[in-house]
XYZ file of N, CA and C in Angstrom:
399
model
N -16.232 15.681 6.841
C -15.722 14.327 6.618
C -14.201 14.362 6.663
N -13.609 13.459 7.427
C -12.151 13.421 7.582
C -11.493 12.909 6.307
N -10.297 13.411 6.065
C -9.526 12.946 4.916
C -9.142 11.492 5.113
N -9.088 10.766 4.014
C -8.555 9.406 4.044
C -7.051 9.517 4.239
N -6.496 8.577 4.980
C -5.060 8.587 5.271
C -4.375 7.498 4.453
N -3.320 7.885 3.748
C -2.531 6.949 2.961
C -1.114 6.895 3.521
N -0.544 5.700 3.546
C 0.834 5.501 3.973
C 1.625 4.990 2.783
N 2.690 5.700 2.439
C 3.574 5.302 1.351
C 4.854 4.765 1.980
N 5.183 3.502 1.689
C 6.396 2.870 2.204
C 7.279 2.573 1.004
N 8.328 3.347 0.870
C 9.155 3.318 -0.349
C 10.537 3.843 -0.006
N 11.574 3.221 -0.585
C 12.937 3.675 -0.310
C 13.460 4.675 -1.339
N 12.724 4.915 -2.404
C 13.134 5.885 -3.420
C 12.449 7.226 -3.165
N 13.240 8.251 -2.920
C 12.676 9.578 -2.656
C 11.893 10.098 -3.870
N 12.335 9.758 -5.064
C 11.634 10.189 -6.283
C 10.230 9.597 -6.328
N 10.120 8.296 -6.077
C 8.806 7.637 -6.094
C 7.932 8.194 -4.967
N 8.525 8.398 -3.794
C 7.772 8.985 -2.675
C 7.168 10.320 -3.096
N 7.980 11.173 -3.694
C 7.512 12.503 -4.096
C 6.366 12.429 -5.094
N 6.499 11.552 -6.080
C 5.473 11.419 -7.119
C 4.175 10.892 -6.523
N 4.258 9.802 -5.762
C 3.058 9.189 -5.193
C 2.401 10.140 -4.191
N 3.201 10.774 -3.348
C 2.650 11.728 -2.373
C 1.890 12.843 -3.092
N 2.493 13.403 -4.129
C 1.886 14.493 -4.877
C 0.515 14.081 -5.436
N 0.459 12.919 -6.098
C -0.795 12.480 -6.708
C -1.849 12.139 -5.669
N -1.438 11.541 -4.565
C -2.413 11.226 -3.514
C -2.937 12.502 -2.857
N -2.073 13.472 -2.654
C -2.523 14.743 -2.075
C -3.499 15.450 -3.017
N -3.266 15.369 -4.324
C -4.207 15.949 -5.289
C -5.584 15.291 -5.175
N -5.599 14.018 -4.806
C -6.859 13.281 -4.644
C -7.491 13.516 -3.271
N -6.814 14.311 -2.422
C -7.383 14.664 -1.131
C -6.957 13.807 0.048
N -5.949 12.975 -0.135
C -5.482 12.115 0.952
C -4.484 12.843 1.846
N -4.530 12.524 3.141
C -3.445 12.872 4.051
C -2.390 11.788 3.819
N -1.151 12.180 3.552
C -0.128 11.205 3.182
C 0.959 11.121 4.241
N 1.175 9.896 4.730
C 2.275 9.586 5.636
C 3.337 8.857 4.833
N 4.597 8.978 5.241
C 5.692 8.361 4.493
C 6.621 7.611 5.437
N 7.039 6.420 5.011
C 8.079 5.653 5.692
C 9.047 5.179 4.616
N 10.342 5.219 4.913
C 11.336 4.858 3.899
C 11.844 3.426 4.016
N 11.242 2.631 4.913
C 11.588 1.212 4.992
C 10.428 0.460 5.629
N 10.468 -0.859 5.525
C 9.376 -1.678 6.013
C 9.140 -1.585 7.505
N 10.213 -1.557 8.304
C 10.066 -1.493 9.758
C 9.370 -0.195 10.175
N 9.778 0.921 9.588
C 9.137 2.203 9.890
C 7.687 2.206 9.400
N 7.437 1.569 8.259
C 6.076 1.463 7.737
C 5.178 0.659 8.652
N 5.698 -0.434 9.202
C 4.929 -1.262 10.129
C 4.562 -0.464 11.371
N 5.513 0.269 11.916
C 5.259 1.084 13.106
C 4.210 2.160 12.831
N 4.357 2.852 11.680
C 3.379 3.887 11.332
C 1.987 3.297 11.117
N 1.930 2.141 10.463
C 0.635 1.503 10.209
C -0.068 1.172 11.520
N 0.684 0.696 12.501
C 0.086 0.350 13.793
C -0.313 1.590 14.588
N 0.498 2.635 14.510
C 0.251 3.833 15.313
C -0.725 4.826 14.689
N -0.747 4.907 13.361
C -1.559 5.940 12.694
C -2.738 5.381 11.899
N -2.817 4.058 11.762
C -3.935 3.376 11.104
C -4.365 4.019 9.776
N -3.540 3.898 8.745
C -3.943 4.448 7.448
C -5.120 3.659 6.862
N -5.849 4.299 5.979
C -6.928 3.623 5.260
C -6.362 2.760 4.142
N -5.268 3.246 3.561
C -4.629 2.546 2.448
C -3.118 2.693 2.578
N -2.414 1.660 2.127
C -0.956 1.701 2.147
C -0.433 1.292 0.778
N 0.576 2.000 0.329
C 1.245 1.676 -0.919
C 2.687 1.377 -0.562
N 3.121 0.151 -0.819
C 4.466 -0.251 -0.430
C 5.266 -0.775 -1.615
N 6.542 -0.462 -1.604
C 7.464 -1.015 -2.588
C 7.600 -2.510 -2.330
N 7.753 -3.272 -3.380
C 7.941 -4.717 -3.261
C 9.305 -5.018 -2.649
N 10.344 -4.387 -3.200
C 11.721 -4.665 -2.775
C 12.315 -3.453 -2.088
N 12.722 -3.642 -0.826
C 13.392 -2.589 -0.065
C 14.461 -3.260 0.782
N 15.503 -2.513 1.136
C 16.496 -3.081 2.055
C 15.876 -3.328 3.429
N 16.403 -4.300 4.138
C 15.852 -4.627 5.449
C 14.564 -5.396 5.273
N 13.489 -4.920 5.874
C 12.184 -5.562 5.726
C 11.597 -5.182 4.379
N 11.425 -6.168 3.507
C 10.866 -5.869 2.186
C 9.347 -5.731 2.278
N 8.762 -5.298 1.188
C 7.330 -5.042 1.168
C 6.485 -6.276 1.426
N 6.940 -7.450 0.987
C 6.147 -8.660 1.175
C 6.141 -9.111 2.639
N 7.261 -8.947 3.316
C 7.297 -9.244 4.753
C 6.388 -8.273 5.496
N 6.412 -7.017 5.090
C 5.542 -6.003 5.683
C 4.074 -6.380 5.502
N 3.697 -6.767 4.292
C 2.309 -7.156 4.013
C 1.910 -8.334 4.898
N 2.757 -9.352 4.973
C 2.455 -10.527 5.797
C 2.229 -10.138 7.257
N 3.077 -9.272 7.788
C 2.947 -8.874 9.187
C 1.682 -8.054 9.418
N 1.353 -7.189 8.466
C 0.125 -6.399 8.600
C -1.114 -7.294 8.565
N -1.135 -8.255 7.676
C -2.284 -9.153 7.549
C -2.432 -10.073 8.765
N -1.329 -10.390 9.439
C -1.366 -11.278 10.597
C -1.790 -10.571 11.877
N -1.801 -9.252 11.883
C -2.099 -8.474 13.083
C -3.556 -8.002 13.045
N -4.361 -8.344 14.056
C -5.773 -7.914 14.073
C -5.945 -6.386 14.000
N -4.950 -5.647 14.449
C -5.020 -4.186 14.426
C -4.890 -3.627 13.009
N -4.177 -4.341 12.135
C -3.874 -3.804 10.800
C -4.330 -4.700 9.650
N -4.967 -5.806 9.941
C -5.279 -6.780 8.891
C -6.215 -6.254 7.807
N -6.979 -5.210 8.104
C -7.983 -4.738 7.143
C -7.544 -3.504 6.342
N -6.299 -3.082 6.477
C -5.803 -1.942 5.693
C -5.719 -2.355 4.228
N -6.187 -1.505 3.343
C -6.041 -1.751 1.903
C -4.561 -1.577 1.548
N -3.978 -2.577 0.868
C -2.543 -2.533 0.574
C -2.306 -2.739 -0.917
N -1.552 -1.803 -1.490
C -1.117 -1.916 -2.872
C 0.402 -2.002 -2.887
N 0.928 -2.779 -3.813
C 2.362 -2.967 -3.933
C 2.859 -2.304 -5.207
N 3.974 -1.596 -5.085
C 4.641 -1.012 -6.251
C 5.760 -1.938 -6.689
N 5.849 -2.175 -7.980
C 6.945 -2.988 -8.501
C 7.303 -2.535 -9.908
N 8.560 -2.678 -10.243
C 8.994 -2.375 -11.607
C 9.055 -3.651 -12.443
N 8.767 -4.777 -11.816
C 8.784 -6.072 -12.500
C 7.518 -6.246 -13.329
N 7.679 -6.494 -14.621
C 6.508 -6.672 -15.477
C 6.061 -8.121 -15.560
N 6.890 -9.050 -15.114
C 6.518 -10.467 -15.121
C 5.478 -10.761 -14.062
N 4.796 -11.882 -14.224
C 3.712 -12.215 -13.315
C 4.187 -12.797 -11.987
N 5.425 -13.257 -11.891
C 5.886 -13.932 -10.682
C 5.794 -13.055 -9.431
N 6.372 -11.867 -9.477
C 6.329 -10.989 -8.303
C 4.925 -10.457 -8.065
N 4.214 -10.178 -9.126
C 2.850 -9.673 -8.971
C 1.962 -10.736 -8.328
N 2.092 -11.980 -8.765
C 1.327 -13.078 -8.192
C 1.707 -13.288 -6.732
N 3.003 -13.199 -6.438
C 3.467 -13.362 -5.053
C 2.879 -12.272 -4.167
N 2.871 -11.035 -4.647
C 2.319 -9.927 -3.860
C 0.862 -10.200 -3.500
N 0.079 -10.656 -4.450
C -1.325 -10.952 -4.193
C -1.470 -12.157 -3.266
N -0.606 -13.144 -3.424
C -0.676 -14.356 -2.608
C -0.386 -14.088 -1.134
N 0.493 -13.129 -0.833
C 0.811 -12.852 0.575
C -0.166 -11.872 1.212
N -1.063 -11.291 0.409
C -2.099 -10.458 1.004
C -2.266 -9.056 0.461
N -1.463 -8.659 -0.515
C -1.673 -7.339 -1.118
C -2.987 -7.362 -1.886
N -3.678 -6.234 -1.902
C -4.937 -6.132 -2.626
C -4.732 -5.901 -4.117
N -3.609 -5.298 -4.462
C -3.343 -4.975 -5.861
C -1.877 -4.609 -5.988
N -1.437 -4.439 -7.205
C -0.080 -3.988 -7.469
C -0.129 -2.938 -8.562
N 0.858 -2.060 -8.537
C 0.964 -0.997 -9.528
C 2.360 -1.051 -10.102
N 2.448 -1.015 -11.404
C 3.756 -1.022 -12.055
C 4.366 0.370 -12.044
N 5.671 0.421 -11.794
C 6.421 1.669 -11.911
C 6.820 1.814 -13.368
N 6.890 2.997 -13.917
C 6.602 4.270 -13.274
C 5.098 4.438 -13.027
N 4.776 5.170 -11.983
C 3.400 5.345 -11.549
C 2.677 6.325 -12.468
N 1.541 5.896 -12.989
C 0.706 6.745 -13.835
C -0.415 7.278 -12.945
N -0.595 8.602 -12.867
C -1.507 9.215 -11.894
C -2.941 8.691 -11.903
N -3.547 8.575 -13.067
C -4.948 8.122 -13.102
C -5.075 6.671 -12.660
N -4.109 5.847 -13.046
C -4.119 4.445 -12.633
C -3.942 4.344 -11.119
N -3.032 5.136 -10.563
C -2.813 5.150 -9.117
C -4.109 5.510 -8.389
N -4.754 6.590 -8.800
C -5.990 7.033 -8.154
C -7.077 5.967 -8.255
N -7.235 5.375 -9.418
C -8.275 4.364 -9.614
C -8.003 3.120 -8.783
N -6.773 2.679 -8.757
C -6.438 1.465 -8.005
C -6.561 1.684 -6.500
N -6.177 2.864 -6.027
C -6.310 3.170 -4.599
C -7.789 3.177 -4.218
N -8.628 3.831 -5.008
C -10.064 3.878 -4.721
C -10.675 2.478 -4.740
N -10.284 1.661 -5.703
C -10.813 0.301 -5.788
C -10.374 -0.535 -4.587
N -9.120 -0.408 -4.183
C -8.619 -1.164 -3.031
C -9.332 -0.730 -1.754
N -9.579 0.556 -1.613
C -10.308 1.047 -0.439
C -11.732 0.484 -0.413
N -12.369 0.464 -1.550
C -13.726 -0.078 -1.629
C -13.729 -1.553 -1.240
N -12.811 -2.325 -1.830
C -12.754 -3.761 -1.536
C -12.410 -4.026 -0.079
N -11.579 -3.168 0.529
C -11.198 -3.395 1.930
C -12.379 -3.202 2.870
N -13.338 -2.395 2.484
C -14.510 -2.153 3.325
C -15.473 -3.333 3.298
N -15.391 -4.155 2.256
C -16.278 -5.322 2.176
C -15.509 -6.619 2.382
N -14.273 -6.507 2.840
C -13.412 -7.670 3.049
C -14.046 -8.640 4.053
N -14.015 -9.898 3.701
C -14.503 -10.938 4.581
C -13.304 -11.484 5.345
N -13.367 -11.487 6.673
C -12.240 -12.004 7.448
C -11.929 -13.447 7.082
N -10.666 -13.804 7.072
C -10.234 -15.162 6.787
C -10.351 -15.975 8.069
N -11.041 -17.080 7.988
C -11.179 -17.963 9.143
C -9.964 -18.876 9.188
N -9.218 -18.858 10.272
C -7.986 -19.637 10.363
C -8.217 -21.028 10.931
N -9.456 -21.442 11.089
C -9.755 -22.791 11.625
C -9.409 -23.871 10.626
């Protein structure tokens, strides 16, 4: 059975290292992009099973990335989780409204990360396509 592929899109090297480490412990092949544009390209070219993206990044932010992935038939079904340090509901609600499957608060707690990634992957497999009519 092939490893599940995860894409981490984050501008903080510290967060990248932590998330990569925990995902690798869970058996994922981990790809990394340090900005939204690079993440979009990797998502289209390497088709990850799950993506974890920072909410706020310079250039293309995580929410623009999510919107573009959801609008593209090639990437619309990728499970997407958003990382944010914001504890208020505004950014978390916005992330879900634009198409993220879930959000994770920073700092990342390993068991929560693993559980949320597994849940998002499960939900993405039963996702019902949105009818745009």
